[in-house]
Coordinates of C-alpha atoms and ligand atoms in Angstrom, one line a residue:
X553 CA 0.0 0.0 0.0
X554 CA 1.3 3.4 -1.0
X555 CA 0.5 6.5 1.2
X556 CA 0.2 9.7 -0.8
X557 CA 0.0 13.1 0.7
X558 CA 0.2 15.4 -2.3
X559 CA -2.6 16.0 -4.8
X560 CA -0.2 16.1 -7.7
X561 CA 1.3 12.7 -6.8
X562 CA -2.2 11.2 -6.5
X563 CA -3.2 12.5 -9.9
X564 CA 0.0 11.2 -11.4
X565 CA -0.5 7.6 -10.1
X566 CA -4.1 7.5 -11.1
X567 CA -3.3 8.6 -14.6
X568 CA -0.8 5.8 -14.9
X569 CA -3.2 3.2 -13.5
X570 CA -5.9 4.3 -15.8
X571 CA -3.6 4.3 -18.9
X572 CA -3.2 0.6 -18.3
X573 CA -6.9 0.0 -18.2
X574 CA -7.3 -0.4 -14.4
X575 CA -10.8 0.2 -12.8
X576 CA -10.5 2.4 -9.8
X577 CA -12.8 2.0 -6.7
X578 CA -12.8 4.9 -4.2
X579 CA -13.8 5.1 -0.6
X580 CA -13.7 8.6 0.9
X581 CA -13.7 8.8 4.7
X582 CA -12.7 10.9 7.7
X583 CA -10.7 8.0 9.2
X584 CA -10.8 6.4 12.6
X585 CA -11.9 3.4 10.6
X586 CA -14.4 0.9 11.9
X587 CA -16.3 -2.1 10.4
X588 CA -18.7 0.3 8.5
X589 CA -15.7 1.7 6.6
X590 CA -14.3 -1.8 6.2
X591 CA -17.5 -3.0 4.5
X592 CA -17.2 -0.2 2.0
X593 CA -13.5 -1.1 1.4
X594 CA -14.4 -4.8 0.9
X595 CA -17.1 -3.9 -1.6
X596 CA -14.5 -1.8 -3.5
X597 CA -11.8 -4.5 -3.3
X598 CA -14.2 -7.1 -4.7
X599 CA -15.3 -5.0 -7.6
X600 CA -12.3 -3.0 -8.8
X601 CA -8.6 -3.5 -9.9
X602 CA -7.4 -0.6 -7.7
X603 CA -8.8 0.6 -4.3
X604 CA -8.2 4.1 -3.2
X605 CA -9.0 5.1 0.4
X606 CA -8.9 8.8 1.4
X607 CA -8.7 10.0 5.0
X608 CA -9.4 13.6 5.4
X609 CA -11.2 15.4 8.2
X610 CA -12.7 18.2 6.2
X611 CA -13.0 21.5 8.1
X612 CA -15.4 22.9 5.5
X613 CA -18.2 20.5 6.6
X614 CA -17.9 21.3 10.4
X615 CA -19.9 24.2 11.9
X616 CA -18.1 26.7 14.3
X617 CA -19.4 24.9 17.4
X618 CA -18.9 21.3 16.1
X619 CA -16.2 18.7 16.8
X620 CA -13.6 19.4 14.1
X621 CA -10.7 19.6 16.6
X622 CA -12.0 16.8 18.8
X623 CA -12.9 14.5 15.9
X624 CA -11.2 11.1 16.7
X625 CA -8.0 10.4 14.7
X626 CA -5.6 7.5 14.7
X627 CA -3.7 7.3 11.4
X628 CA -1.3 4.5 12.5
X629 CA -4.2 2.2 13.3
X630 CA -6.0 3.3 10.1
X631 CA -2.9 2.5 8.0
X632 CA -2.9 -1.0 9.5
X633 CA -6.6 -1.6 8.8
X634 CA -6.2 -0.2 5.3
X635 CA -3.3 -2.6 4.6
X636 CA -5.3 -5.5 5.9
X637 CA -8.3 -4.6 3.7
X638 CA -6.1 -4.6 0.6
X639 CA -6.1 -0.9 -0.1
X640 CA -3.6 0.1 -2.9
X641 CA -3.4 3.8 -2.3
X642 CA -4.2 5.7 0.9
X643 CA -4.6 9.4 0.1
X644 CA -3.9 11.3 3.3
X645 CA -3.6 15.1 2.5
X646 CA -3.2 17.8 5.1
X647 CA -5.8 20.6 5.4
X648 CA -3.2 23.0 3.8
X649 CA -2.7 20.7 0.9
X650 CA -6.5 20.5 0.2
X651 CA -7.2 24.1 0.7
X652 CA -3.8 25.8 -0.1
X653 CA -5.2 28.3 -2.5
X654 CA -7.9 30.7 -1.4
X655 CA -11.2 29.3 -2.6
X656 CA -12.7 31.1 -5.7
X657 CA -15.7 28.7 -5.9
X658 CA -17.7 26.5 -3.6
X659 CA -20.4 24.0 -4.4
X660 CA -23.7 25.1 -3.0
X661 CA -26.3 22.3 -2.6
X662 CA -29.7 23.6 -3.6
X663 CA -32.0 20.5 -3.1
X664 CA -32.5 17.9 -0.4
X665 CA -30.8 20.0 2.3
X666 CA -33.6 21.9 3.8
X667 CA -34.4 18.8 6.0
X668 CA -32.7 16.5 8.4
X669 CA -29.0 17.2 9.1
X670 CA -29.0 19.9 6.3
X671 CA -31.5 21.9 8.3
X672 CA -29.6 21.5 11.6
X673 CA -26.1 21.9 10.2
X674 CA -26.2 24.9 7.9
X675 CA -23.5 24.7 5.2
X676 CA -22.6 21.2 6.1
X677 CA -23.6 19.6 2.8
X678 CA -21.9 22.5 0.8
X679 CA -18.7 21.5 2.6
X680 CA -19.3 17.8 1.9
X681 CA -20.2 18.4 -1.8
X682 CA -17.1 20.7 -2.3
X683 CA -14.6 18.2 -0.8
X684 CA -16.1 15.2 -2.6
X685 CA -16.0 17.1 -5.9
X686 CA -12.3 17.9 -5.2
X687 CA -11.6 14.3 -4.2
X688 CA -13.3 13.1 -7.3
X689 CA -11.1 15.3 -9.5
X690 CA -8.0 14.1 -7.8
X691 CA -8.8 10.4 -7.7
X692 CA -11.0 10.2 -10.9
X693 CA -12.6 6.9 -9.8
X694 CA -14.9 4.7 -11.8
X695 CA -16.9 3.8 -8.7
X696 CA -17.3 5.6 -5.4
X697 CA -18.6 3.9 -2.3
X698 CA -20.8 5.6 0.3
X699 CA -22.7 4.3 3.3
X700 CA -26.5 4.5 3.8
X701 CA -25.8 5.4 7.4
X702 CA -25.5 8.9 5.9
X703 CA -28.5 8.6 3.6
X704 CA -28.9 12.3 3.1
X705 CA -25.2 12.5 2.1
X706 CA -25.9 9.7 -0.5
X707 CA -28.8 11.7 -1.9
X708 CA -26.7 14.9 -2.1
X709 CA -23.8 13.0 -3.9
X710 CA -26.3 11.4 -6.2
X711 CA -27.4 14.9 -7.2
X712 CA -23.8 16.2 -7.5
X713 CA -22.8 13.3 -9.9
X714 CA -25.9 14.0 -12.0
X715 CA -25.6 17.8 -12.1
X716 CA -22.0 17.8 -13.1
X717 CA -22.2 14.7 -15.5
X718 CA -19.4 13.0 -13.5
X719 CA -18.6 9.6 -15.1
X720 CA -18.7 7.9 -11.7
X721 CA -20.9 5.1 -10.4
X722 CA -22.3 5.8 -6.9
X723 CA -22.4 2.5 -4.9
X724 CA -24.6 2.6 -1.8
X725 CA -23.7 0.3 1.0
X726 CA -26.1 -0.7 3.8
X727 CA -25.5 0.5 7.3
X728 CA -23.3 -1.8 9.4
X729 CA -24.4 -2.2 13.0
X730 CA -23.1 -3.5 16.3
X731 CA -24.8 -6.8 17.4
X732 CA -27.2 -4.8 19.6
X733 CA -28.3 -2.6 16.6
X734 CA -26.2 0.5 17.2
X735 CA -25.0 1.9 13.9
X736 CA -21.2 1.8 13.8
X737 CA -19.7 5.3 13.9
X738 CA -16.4 6.9 14.6
X739 CA -18.3 9.2 17.1
X740 CA -19.5 6.2 19.2
X741 CA -16.2 6.6 21.2
X742 CA -17.8 9.8 22.7
X743 CA -20.4 7.8 24.5
X744 CA -19.9 7.0 28.2
X745 CA -20.7 3.6 29.5
X746 CA -24.3 4.2 30.4
X747 CA -25.0 6.1 27.2
X748 CA -23.5 3.2 25.2
X749 CA -25.9 0.8 26.9
X750 CA -28.9 3.0 25.9
X751 CA -27.8 3.9 22.4
X752 CA -29.2 0.7 20.7
X753 CA -32.7 2.1 21.6
X754 CA -32.2 4.5 18.6
X755 CA -32.4 1.7 16.1
X756 CA -35.3 0.2 18.1
X757 CA -37.1 3.5 17.7
X758 CA -36.6 3.4 14.0
X759 CA -37.9 -0.1 13.8
X760 CA -40.9 0.9 16.0
X761 CA -41.7 3.7 13.5
X762 CA -41.4 1.4 10.5
X763 CA -43.6 -1.2 12.1
X764 CA -46.3 1.3 13.0
X765 CA -46.5 2.4 9.4
X766 CA -46.5 -1.3 8.3
X767 CA -49.4 -1.9 10.7
X768 CA -51.5 0.8 9.0
X769 CA -50.8 3.9 11.0
X770 CA -51.4 6.8 8.5
X771 CA -50.7 9.8 10.7
X772 CA -47.0 10.7 10.3
X773 CA -47.0 13.0 13.4
X774 CA -48.3 10.1 15.5
X775 CA -45.5 7.9 14.3
X776 CA -42.9 10.6 15.1
X777 CA -44.5 11.4 18.4
X778 CA -44.3 7.7 19.4
X779 CA -40.7 7.5 18.5
X780 CA -39.7 10.7 20.3
X781 CA -41.4 9.6 23.5
X782 CA -39.7 6.2 23.2
X783 CA -36.3 7.8 22.8
X784 CA -36.8 10.3 25.6
X785 CA -38.0 7.6 28.0
X786 CA -35.5 4.9 27.1
X787 CA -32.3 7.0 26.6
X788 CA -32.8 10.4 28.3
X789 CA -30.9 11.9 25.3
X790 CA -32.1 15.1 23.6
X791 CA -33.9 14.5 20.3
X792 CA -32.7 16.9 17.6
X793 CA -35.0 15.5 15.0
X794 CA -37.1 12.5 14.1
X795 CA -38.3 12.9 10.5
X796 CA -40.1 10.8 7.9
X797 CA -39.8 11.6 4.2
X798 CA -39.9 10.0 0.7
X799 CA -36.5 8.7 -0.3
X800 CA -34.3 9.7 -2.2
X801 CA -36.1 13.0 -2.9
X802 CA -36.4 13.8 0.8
X803 CA -39.8 15.4 0.0
X804 CA -42.6 15.7 2.6
X805 CA -45.1 12.9 2.8
X806 CA -48.7 13.9 3.2
X807 CA -50.4 13.0 6.5
X808 CA -52.5 10.9 6.4
X809 CA -50.0 9.1 4.2
X810 CA -51.0 8.5 0.6
X811 CA -51.6 5.0 -0.8
X812 CA -49.1 3.5 -3.2
X813 CA -45.7 2.0 -3.4
X814 CA -42.6 4.2 -2.7
X815 CA -39.5 4.3 -0.5
X816 CA -39.6 6.0 2.9
X817 CA -36.8 7.1 5.1
X818 CA -37.2 7.5 8.9
X819 CA -34.2 9.4 10.2
X820 CA -33.1 10.7 13.5
X821 CA -30.4 12.8 15.2
X822 CA -30.0 12.6 19.0
X823 CA -27.6 14.4 21.3
X824 CA -26.0 12.5 24.2
X825 CA -23.6 14.4 26.6
X826 CA -20.7 14.5 24.0
X827 CA -22.0 12.5 21.0
X828 CA -24.4 13.6 18.4
X829 CA -25.6 10.4 16.7
X830 CA -27.6 9.9 13.5
X831 CA -29.3 6.9 12.2
X832 CA -32.0 6.0 9.7
X833 CA -33.8 3.2 7.9
X834 CA -35.0 3.2 4.3
X835 CA -37.8 0.8 3.4
X836 CA -40.4 0.2 0.7
X837 CA -43.9 1.3 1.7
X838 CA -46.7 -0.5 -0.1
X839 CA -50.3 0.1 0.9
X840 CA -53.7 0.3 -0.6
X841 CA -53.1 -0.3 -4.3
Ligands
LIG923 P1 -17.0 9.0 7.7 O1 -15.6 8.6 7.9 O2 -17.9 9.0 8.9 O3 -17.2 10.3 6.9 O4 -17.7 7.9 6.8 C1 -17.1 7.5 5.5 C2 -18.0 6.7 4.8 O5 -18.3 5.5 5.5 C3 -19.3 7.4 4.5 O6 -19.8 7.0 3.2 C4 -20.2 6.8 5.5 O7 -21.6 6.8 5.1 C5 -19.7 5.4 5.6 N1 -20.1 4.8 6.9 C6 -19.9 5.3 8.2 N2 -20.4 4.5 9.1 C7 -21.0 3.5 8.4 C8 -21.8 2.3 8.8 N3 -22.0 2.1 10.1 N4 -22.2 1.5 7.9 C9 -22.0 1.7 6.6 N5 -21.3 2.8 6.1 C10 -20.8 3.7 7.0

């Protein structure tokens, strides 16, 4: 595995690999790798000639009071995991390298960001779209792998690829969970012992919401209310949002919910003492036709 820190070097090796007809699979991350990331890497390894992993904690996607400085980092451990997963190139640029010139443009996301995390983290998805666009230009992959844990991010990247006619296939990977249902996340290390015990209730709340809809509940606000009460009672954490939308458009659903067959996302963000956790489930709704 080669570790590359400079943009120009990354572009040079990718040019050479592509000249010899190699297919490039790309997994962008912020590091502190866990089994969620590893599943993306395995998918990439199984379906491409060359696997590129990037590790870059992107300041542009963090708000002023968010955890950019405190975000967990352990590059030596990440290197070892990357090697074990068969990564060919680890792209590990510094903040200065990625943003050395003063920005003259920034990608501004217009759709699918007025809800969920986009609503609660202003500018976050502009930062994500901008860095992903830069990384795509540097790595020029054939396929890029993203986790459904961040379902709104997947929807935004899908829009980016379409809008800018990028010749890149977006591969969505299902959320990887701990045995008790908690979605794997680099931020889970912020949970204290008692919070860690309660955190699986978030996934249970999502399942509760999905089951209520499956059982015929038509009032969206009733489903959300039930979930919010369950989370408050079972975890004591502060609910930032519990939302239910059509997926991937992230458009409002009517309440009572209309009949038909379509995909629904139930998503939540919850604040424990140090950790803000997000989770979601996407499922097919099929009623009344
Ligand atoms: P991050 O390092 O948190 O920015 O995540 C990098 C990529 O890994 C993103 O595409 C995430 O959606 C994905 N990812 C993070 N956690 C999980 C998980 N538990 N299951 C599947 N993919 C994940």
